[in-house]
mmCIF file of C-alpha atoms in Angstrom:
data_model
loop_
_atom_site.group_PDB
_atom_site.id
_atom_site.type_symbol
_atom_site.label_atom_id
_atom_site.label_comp_id
_atom_site.label_asym_id
_atom_site.label_seq_id
_atom_site.Cartn_x
_atom_site.Cartn_y
_atom_site.Cartn_z
ATOM 1 C CA UNK A 21 -8.250 21.683 -90.519
ATOM 2 C CA UNK A 22 -11.347 21.222 -87.956
ATOM 3 C CA UNK A 23 -11.908 22.747 -85.101
ATOM 4 C CA UNK A 24 -10.853 20.871 -81.710
ATOM 5 C CA UNK A 25 -12.049 21.661 -78.437
ATOM 6 C CA UNK A 26 -9.239 19.806 -76.546
ATOM 7 C CA UNK A 27 -5.738 21.701 -76.026
ATOM 8 C CA UNK A 28 -4.042 21.457 -79.204
ATOM 9 C CA UNK A 29 -0.510 19.901 -78.143
ATOM 10 C CA UNK A 30 0.696 22.296 -81.036
ATOM 11 C CA UNK A 31 0.071 25.246 -79.661
ATOM 12 C CA UNK A 32 1.495 22.922 -76.517
ATOM 13 C CA UNK A 33 4.750 22.574 -78.401
ATOM 14 C CA UNK A 34 4.752 26.921 -79.939
ATOM 15 C CA UNK A 35 5.168 27.625 -76.052
ATOM 16 C CA UNK A 36 8.147 25.040 -75.864
ATOM 17 C CA UNK A 37 10.915 23.990 -77.884
ATOM 18 C CA UNK A 38 9.795 21.800 -80.371
ATOM 19 C CA UNK A 39 12.091 18.427 -79.776
ATOM 20 C CA UNK A 40 9.474 17.156 -76.164
ATOM 21 C CA UNK A 41 11.402 17.452 -72.199
ATOM 22 C CA UNK A 42 12.158 13.366 -72.540
ATOM 23 C CA UNK A 43 12.586 14.274 -68.761
ATOM 24 C CA UNK A 44 7.795 13.982 -68.412
ATOM 25 C CA UNK A 45 7.742 9.987 -68.971
ATOM 26 C CA UNK A 46 6.455 9.606 -72.052
ATOM 27 C CA UNK A 47 3.441 7.467 -70.072
ATOM 28 C CA UNK A 48 2.447 10.955 -67.991
ATOM 29 C CA UNK A 49 1.950 12.623 -71.684
ATOM 30 C CA UNK A 50 0.349 9.615 -72.809
ATOM 31 C CA UNK A 51 -2.157 8.822 -69.877
ATOM 32 C CA UNK A 52 -3.276 13.281 -69.779
ATOM 33 C CA UNK A 53 -4.270 12.743 -73.674
ATOM 34 C CA UNK A 54 -6.381 9.937 -73.472
ATOM 35 C CA UNK A 55 -8.443 12.102 -69.846
ATOM 36 C CA UNK A 56 -8.597 14.405 -72.096
ATOM 37 C CA UNK A 57 -12.869 14.157 -72.900
ATOM 38 C CA UNK A 58 -11.754 14.308 -77.065
ATOM 39 C CA UNK A 59 -8.988 12.857 -77.287
ATOM 40 C CA UNK A 60 -6.723 13.537 -80.547
ATOM 41 C CA UNK A 61 -5.782 11.093 -82.359
ATOM 42 C CA UNK A 62 -3.126 11.938 -84.460
ATOM 43 C CA UNK A 63 -1.211 13.714 -80.813
ATOM 44 C CA UNK A 64 -2.548 11.261 -79.197
ATOM 45 C CA UNK A 65 -1.040 8.027 -81.758
ATOM 46 C CA UNK A 66 1.790 9.549 -81.526
ATOM 47 C CA UNK A 67 2.255 9.969 -77.580
ATOM 48 C CA UNK A 68 1.715 5.723 -77.475
ATOM 49 C CA UNK A 69 4.788 5.989 -80.605
ATOM 50 C CA UNK A 70 6.684 8.497 -77.907
ATOM 51 C CA UNK A 71 6.650 4.816 -75.726
ATOM 52 C CA UNK A 72 9.164 3.426 -77.810
ATOM 53 C CA UNK A 73 11.742 6.227 -78.323
ATOM 54 C CA UNK A 74 10.979 9.334 -75.503
ATOM 55 C CA UNK A 75 12.666 11.998 -77.836
ATOM 56 C CA UNK A 76 10.807 12.536 -80.633
ATOM 57 C CA UNK A 77 9.537 15.063 -81.547
ATOM 58 C CA UNK A 78 5.395 15.298 -82.346
ATOM 59 C CA UNK A 79 5.499 18.993 -84.479
ATOM 60 C CA UNK A 80 7.110 16.737 -86.950
ATOM 61 C CA UNK A 81 5.447 14.420 -87.667
ATOM 62 C CA UNK A 82 1.977 16.543 -87.488
ATOM 63 C CA UNK A 83 3.067 19.105 -89.946
ATOM 64 C CA UNK A 84 4.179 15.343 -92.027
ATOM 65 C CA UNK A 85 -0.105 14.818 -91.969
ATOM 66 C CA UNK A 86 0.004 18.577 -92.626
ATOM 67 C CA UNK A 87 2.021 18.013 -95.999
ATOM 68 C CA UNK A 88 0.327 15.383 -97.118
ATOM 69 C CA UNK A 89 -3.002 16.899 -97.279
ATOM 70 C CA UNK A 90 -2.959 19.585 -99.533
ATOM 71 C CA UNK A 91 -4.305 20.175 -102.284
ATOM 72 C CA UNK A 92 -6.691 17.585 -101.312
ATOM 73 C CA UNK A 93 -11.031 17.844 -101.862
ATOM 74 C CA UNK A 94 -12.184 14.473 -102.004
ATOM 75 C CA UNK A 95 -12.460 10.987 -101.162
ATOM 76 C CA UNK A 96 -11.443 9.872 -104.153
ATOM 77 C CA UNK A 97 -8.188 12.346 -104.732
ATOM 78 C CA UNK A 98 -7.001 11.470 -100.479
ATOM 79 C CA UNK A 99 -7.069 7.899 -101.653
ATOM 80 C CA UNK A 100 -4.904 8.722 -104.718
ATOM 81 C CA UNK A 101 -2.729 11.200 -103.198
ATOM 82 C CA UNK A 102 -1.987 7.729 -100.303
ATOM 83 C CA UNK A 103 -1.811 4.927 -102.256
ATOM 84 C CA UNK A 104 -0.372 5.616 -105.618
ATOM 85 C CA UNK A 105 1.653 9.242 -104.627
ATOM 86 C CA UNK A 106 2.487 8.346 -102.125
ATOM 87 C CA UNK A 107 2.627 4.265 -102.111
ATOM 88 C CA UNK A 108 1.745 3.640 -98.554
ATOM 89 C CA UNK A 109 0.910 -0.110 -98.538
ATOM 90 C CA UNK A 110 0.765 -2.749 -96.542
ATOM 91 C CA UNK A 111 3.309 -4.856 -94.571
ATOM 92 C CA UNK A 112 2.400 -7.775 -96.074
ATOM 93 C CA UNK A 113 6.483 -9.195 -95.716
ATOM 94 C CA UNK A 114 6.763 -8.617 -91.537
ATOM 95 C CA UNK A 115 3.755 -7.969 -90.482
ATOM 96 C CA UNK A 116 4.322 -8.523 -87.053
ATOM 97 C CA UNK A 117 7.611 -5.492 -87.000
ATOM 98 C CA UNK A 118 6.601 -2.960 -83.457
ATOM 99 C CA UNK A 119 7.467 0.224 -86.189
ATOM 100 C CA UNK A 120 4.134 -1.429 -87.707
ATOM 101 C CA UNK A 121 2.505 0.056 -84.628
ATOM 102 C CA UNK A 122 4.376 3.511 -84.399
ATOM 103 C CA UNK A 123 3.591 5.815 -86.037
ATOM 104 C CA UNK A 124 6.057 7.505 -87.158
ATOM 105 C CA UNK A 125 7.936 4.757 -88.370
ATOM 106 C CA UNK A 126 5.094 3.867 -90.951
ATOM 107 C CA UNK A 127 5.188 7.992 -91.594
ATOM 108 C CA UNK A 128 9.268 7.652 -93.239
ATOM 109 C CA UNK A 129 8.552 3.670 -94.666
ATOM 110 C CA UNK A 130 5.493 3.821 -96.151
ATOM 111 C CA UNK A 131 4.623 0.841 -94.500
ATOM 112 C CA UNK A 132 2.200 -0.233 -91.623
ATOM 113 C CA UNK A 133 -0.950 -2.563 -90.707
ATOM 114 C CA UNK A 134 -4.382 -1.641 -91.190
ATOM 115 C CA UNK A 135 -4.681 0.006 -87.830
ATOM 116 C CA UNK A 136 -1.848 2.445 -88.316
ATOM 117 C CA UNK A 137 -2.882 2.894 -91.814
ATOM 118 C CA UNK A 138 -6.284 3.868 -91.188
ATOM 119 C CA UNK A 139 -5.042 6.555 -88.356
ATOM 120 C CA UNK A 140 -2.343 8.002 -91.168
ATOM 121 C CA UNK A 141 -6.044 7.878 -93.419
ATOM 122 C CA UNK A 142 -8.119 9.483 -91.041
ATOM 123 C CA UNK A 143 -6.554 12.021 -89.826
ATOM 124 C CA UNK A 144 -4.743 13.531 -93.751
ATOM 125 C CA UNK A 145 -8.272 13.349 -93.870
ATOM 126 C CA UNK A 146 -9.430 15.684 -91.401
ATOM 127 C CA UNK A 147 -7.530 17.281 -92.041
ATOM 128 C CA UNK A 148 -9.115 18.374 -96.013
ATOM 129 C CA UNK A 149 -11.933 17.966 -94.376
ATOM 130 C CA UNK A 150 -13.095 14.774 -95.266
ATOM 131 C CA UNK A 151 -14.607 13.313 -92.664
ATOM 132 C CA UNK A 152 -13.199 9.630 -92.406
ATOM 133 C CA UNK A 153 -14.319 7.230 -88.828
ATOM 134 C CA UNK A 154 -12.510 3.872 -87.768
ATOM 135 C CA UNK A 155 -14.291 0.568 -88.330
ATOM 136 C CA UNK A 156 -12.976 -2.171 -85.842
ATOM 137 C CA UNK A 157 -14.194 -5.099 -87.883
ATOM 138 C CA UNK A 158 -12.730 -8.434 -85.972
ATOM 139 C CA UNK A 159 -9.388 -9.657 -87.307
ATOM 140 C CA UNK A 160 -8.689 -6.835 -90.228
ATOM 141 C CA UNK A 161 -9.182 -2.809 -89.574
ATOM 142 C CA UNK A 162 -11.511 -0.429 -91.823
ATOM 143 C CA UNK A 163 -12.444 2.710 -92.575
ATOM 144 C CA UNK A 164 -15.972 4.114 -93.539
ATOM 145 C CA UNK A 165 -16.990 7.376 -94.432
ATOM 146 C CA UNK A 166 -18.937 8.069 -92.017
ATOM 147 C CA UNK A 167 -23.047 8.274 -92.623
ATOM 148 C CA UNK A 168 -23.121 5.678 -96.325
ATOM 149 C CA UNK A 169 -22.114 1.695 -96.471
ATOM 150 C CA UNK A 170 -18.931 3.023 -98.728
ATOM 151 C CA UNK A 171 -15.919 1.152 -97.058
ATOM 152 C CA UNK A 172 -11.504 1.028 -97.510
ATOM 153 C CA UNK A 173 -10.203 -0.903 -97.183
ATOM 154 C CA UNK A 174 -6.143 0.814 -96.514
ATOM 155 C CA UNK A 175 -4.281 -2.364 -96.093
ATOM 156 C CA UNK A 176 -4.953 -3.100 -100.003
ATOM 157 C CA UNK A 177 -4.179 0.615 -101.608
ATOM 158 C CA UNK A 178 -7.170 1.731 -99.771
ATOM 159 C CA UNK A 179 -9.531 -0.700 -102.126
ATOM 160 C CA UNK A 180 -12.738 0.022 -101.950
ATOM 161 C CA UNK A 181 -15.162 -2.210 -100.170
ATOM 162 C CA UNK A 182 -19.298 -2.861 -99.727
ATOM 163 C CA UNK A 183 -21.035 -4.667 -97.029
ATOM 164 C CA UNK A 184 -20.885 -7.374 -98.991
ATOM 165 C CA UNK A 185 -16.868 -7.434 -100.035
ATOM 166 C CA UNK A 186 -16.434 -6.518 -96.249
ATOM 167 C CA UNK A 187 -18.284 -9.427 -95.317
ATOM 168 C CA UNK A 188 -15.781 -11.431 -97.520
ATOM 169 C CA UNK A 189 -12.910 -9.752 -96.042
ATOM 170 C CA UNK A 190 -14.021 -10.720 -92.652
ATOM 171 C CA UNK A 191 -14.261 -14.387 -93.165
ATOM 172 C CA UNK A 192 -10.734 -14.374 -95.896
ATOM 173 C CA UNK A 193 -9.176 -13.359 -93.082
ATOM 174 C CA UNK A 194 -10.830 -14.764 -89.305
ATOM 175 C CA UNK A 195 -11.501 -18.036 -91.688
ATOM 176 C CA UNK A 196 -15.270 -17.469 -89.682
ATOM 177 C CA UNK A 197 -18.022 -20.004 -91.588
ATOM 178 C CA UNK A 198 -21.007 -19.565 -91.844
ATOM 179 C CA UNK A 199 -22.880 -20.865 -89.203
ATOM 180 C CA UNK A 200 -20.598 -16.301 -87.617
ATOM 181 C CA UNK A 201 -23.245 -14.806 -88.875
ATOM 182 C CA UNK A 202 -21.629 -11.776 -90.166
ATOM 183 C CA UNK A 203 -23.113 -7.803 -89.998
ATOM 184 C CA UNK A 204 -23.722 -4.484 -88.643
ATOM 185 C CA UNK A 205 -22.420 -5.463 -85.423
ATOM 186 C CA UNK A 206 -18.853 -6.364 -86.482
ATOM 187 C CA UNK A 207 -18.647 -2.906 -88.237
ATOM 188 C CA UNK A 208 -19.079 -0.561 -85.498
ATOM 189 C CA UNK A 209 -17.431 2.979 -85.467
ATOM 190 C CA UNK A 210 -14.544 2.469 -82.997
ATOM 191 C CA UNK A 211 -13.480 5.940 -80.572
ATOM 192 C CA UNK A 212 -10.705 6.909 -80.254
ATOM 193 C CA UNK A 213 -9.562 5.687 -77.308
ATOM 194 C CA UNK A 214 -10.658 2.375 -78.704
ATOM 195 C CA UNK A 215 -8.499 2.479 -81.861
ATOM 196 C CA UNK A 216 -5.042 3.236 -79.252
ATOM 197 C CA UNK A 217 -6.164 -0.061 -76.972
ATOM 198 C CA UNK A 218 -6.102 -2.139 -80.121
ATOM 199 C CA UNK A 219 -2.338 -0.142 -81.311
ATOM 200 C CA UNK A 220 -1.630 -1.126 -77.507
ATOM 201 C CA UNK A 221 -3.611 -4.500 -77.665
ATOM 202 C CA UNK A 222 -0.987 -5.373 -80.435
ATOM 203 C CA UNK A 223 2.207 -4.728 -79.259
ATOM 204 C CA UNK A 224 1.483 -6.951 -76.418
ATOM 205 C CA UNK A 225 1.327 -9.567 -78.291
ATOM 206 C CA UNK A 226 5.191 -8.575 -80.436
ATOM 207 C CA UNK A 227 6.986 -7.691 -77.494
ATOM 208 C CA UNK A 228 5.724 -10.069 -75.295
ATOM 209 C CA UNK A 229 5.934 -13.464 -78.210
ATOM 210 C CA UNK A 230 9.728 -11.554 -78.420
ATOM 211 C CA UNK A 231 10.531 -12.286 -74.942
ATOM 212 C CA UNK A 232 11.502 -7.618 -74.931
ATOM 213 C CA UNK A 233 10.172 -7.011 -71.536
ATOM 214 C CA UNK A 234 11.479 -3.536 -71.207
ATOM 215 C CA UNK A 235 9.938 -2.177 -73.918
ATOM 216 C CA UNK A 236 6.249 -4.754 -72.490
ATOM 217 C CA UNK A 237 6.451 -2.574 -69.996
ATOM 218 C CA UNK A 238 5.793 0.376 -70.935
ATOM 219 C CA UNK A 239 3.118 -0.652 -73.241
ATOM 220 C CA UNK A 240 1.296 -1.723 -70.194
ATOM 221 C CA UNK A 241 2.280 1.003 -67.860
ATOM 222 C CA UNK A 242 -0.011 3.324 -71.093
ATOM 223 C CA UNK A 243 -2.687 0.001 -71.464
ATOM 224 C CA UNK A 244 -4.274 0.898 -67.744
ATOM 225 C CA UNK A 245 -4.544 4.437 -68.326
ATOM 226 C CA UNK A 246 -7.117 2.915 -70.704
ATOM 227 C CA UNK A 247 -10.571 0.379 -69.483
ATOM 228 C CA UNK A 248 -8.783 -2.762 -69.224
ATOM 229 C CA UNK A 249 -9.446 -6.787 -68.130
ATOM 230 C CA UNK A 250 -7.825 -5.385 -64.252
ATOM 231 C CA UNK A 251 -6.352 -8.295 -62.534
ATOM 232 C CA UNK A 252 -4.856 -10.054 -65.748
ATOM 233 C CA UNK A 253 -3.157 -7.014 -66.637
ATOM 234 C CA UNK A 254 -1.710 -6.001 -63.670
ATOM 235 C CA UNK A 255 0.062 -9.992 -62.860
ATOM 236 C CA UNK A 256 1.619 -9.643 -66.521
ATOM 237 C CA UNK A 257 3.372 -5.398 -65.408
ATOM 238 C CA UNK A 258 4.237 -6.901 -62.278
ATOM 239 C CA UNK A 259 5.800 -9.773 -63.750
ATOM 240 C CA UNK A 260 7.332 -7.910 -66.508
ATOM 241 C CA UNK A 261 8.670 -5.987 -63.891
ATOM 242 C CA UNK A 262 10.969 -9.281 -62.368
ATOM 243 C CA UNK A 263 12.211 -10.242 -66.186
ATOM 244 C CA UNK A 264 14.353 -6.484 -65.273
ATOM 245 C CA UNK A 265 15.050 -7.827 -61.928
ATOM 246 C CA UNK A 266 12.745 -4.861 -60.215
ATOM 247 C CA UNK A 267 10.590 -8.133 -58.138
ATOM 248 C CA UNK A 268 10.585 -5.860 -55.587
ATOM 249 C CA UNK A 269 8.617 -2.754 -58.075
ATOM 250 C CA UNK A 270 6.296 -6.133 -59.482
ATOM 251 C CA UNK A 271 5.587 -6.889 -56.131
ATOM 252 C CA UNK A 272 4.264 -3.611 -55.074
ATOM 253 C CA UNK A 273 2.888 -2.367 -57.471
ATOM 254 C CA UNK A 274 -0.218 -5.501 -56.839
ATOM 255 C CA UNK A 275 0.169 -4.593 -53.063
ATOM 256 C CA UNK A 276 -0.462 -1.673 -53.797
ATOM 257 C CA UNK A 277 -4.078 -2.708 -55.978
ATOM 258 C CA UNK A 278 -5.378 -5.283 -53.802
ATOM 259 C CA UNK A 279 -4.866 -2.436 -50.576
ATOM 260 C CA UNK A 280 -7.132 -0.537 -53.253
ATOM 261 C CA UNK A 281 -9.449 -3.108 -54.018
ATOM 262 C CA UNK A 282 -10.483 -4.010 -50.943
ATOM 263 C CA UNK A 283 -10.252 -0.371 -49.576
ATOM 264 C CA UNK A 284 -13.202 -0.092 -52.653
ATOM 265 C CA UNK A 285 -16.773 -2.592 -51.985
ATOM 266 C CA UNK A 286 -17.469 -1.497 -55.600
ATOM 267 C CA UNK A 287 -14.660 -3.007 -57.261
ATOM 268 C CA UNK A 288 -16.289 -6.181 -58.966
ATOM 269 C CA UNK A 289 -13.161 -8.559 -57.213
ATOM 270 C CA UNK A 290 -14.249 -11.590 -56.143
ATOM 271 C CA UNK A 291 -11.981 -13.582 -53.506
ATOM 272 C CA UNK A 292 -10.135 -16.097 -56.288
ATOM 273 C CA UNK A 293 -8.615 -13.091 -57.930
ATOM 274 C CA UNK A 294 -7.639 -11.456 -54.670
ATOM 275 C CA UNK A 295 -5.692 -15.139 -53.912
ATOM 276 C CA UNK A 296 -4.193 -14.225 -57.470
ATOM 277 C CA UNK A 297 -2.754 -11.387 -56.699
ATOM 278 C CA UNK A 298 -1.524 -12.268 -53.305
ATOM 279 C CA UNK A 299 0.346 -15.519 -54.557
ATOM 280 C CA UNK A 300 1.415 -13.338 -57.281
ATOM 281 C CA UNK A 301 3.163 -10.843 -55.188
ATOM 282 C CA UNK A 302 4.306 -13.029 -52.842
ATOM 283 C CA UNK A 303 5.913 -15.331 -55.825
ATOM 284 C CA UNK A 304 7.945 -12.012 -57.097
ATOM 285 C CA UNK A 305 8.871 -11.617 -53.008
ATOM 286 C CA UNK A 306 9.918 -14.837 -53.382
ATOM 287 C CA UNK A 307 13.260 -13.671 -56.231
ATOM 288 C CA UNK A 308 14.870 -12.421 -52.930
ATOM 289 C CA UNK A 309 15.365 -14.268 -50.596
#
């Protein structure tokens, strides 16, 4: 197992009971992890999943990743372990099932979407001493052995791709024609925070489409802890609170954001954006009349 410069959640868990303290807000646990200099991908992905289940026991799933890594010495052995012996597979039957974006469910059901299967692959590989990195190719997340052009399509059973294979996959998934240039700029390494952002954006889209405001709220609150688009996210979170009957909470959220922006000349918000925020706050307050 590679060394960590951050305080491991595993060590914290050894100092208290294994089950998470449900009195601690999952969003605050997530915030604490992603604010570390180098967030641990496995621990942060589990903290994200705790938004859907605050009683989640991370120690159980860290141990499962440990178990999957035992006896692996090469990348080919890693691929065999995960995609042949353990039968991890892309969920083509129900791609938009939110469980596909929650690491414990992926480990239990042995199915998921490209980015969560990539998290499993990267973290099992790390435990086995095999360095891997996530590649945020538009439309289809991949895994790469650093410094090489060997890519893994974990959604397709760990299939190996070269650069030409990546381009073919990109065009098949996105429908992009020859007029769209393909090159290294579409195959850049994705940071841990980038991976978490993409996972949250997937859930944001799913919960919005399924009209699940309580679930959407924790996703948006976690999204706020990472770099985001500003006013649109604040307004969406406030309206999501309103959909749960908490109109005043939503209005106050926007009011605080506007006050902070007005007090900070470097906020970057223009008058039109501030007016849009104030209008959204008034709209929420109108439900109280």
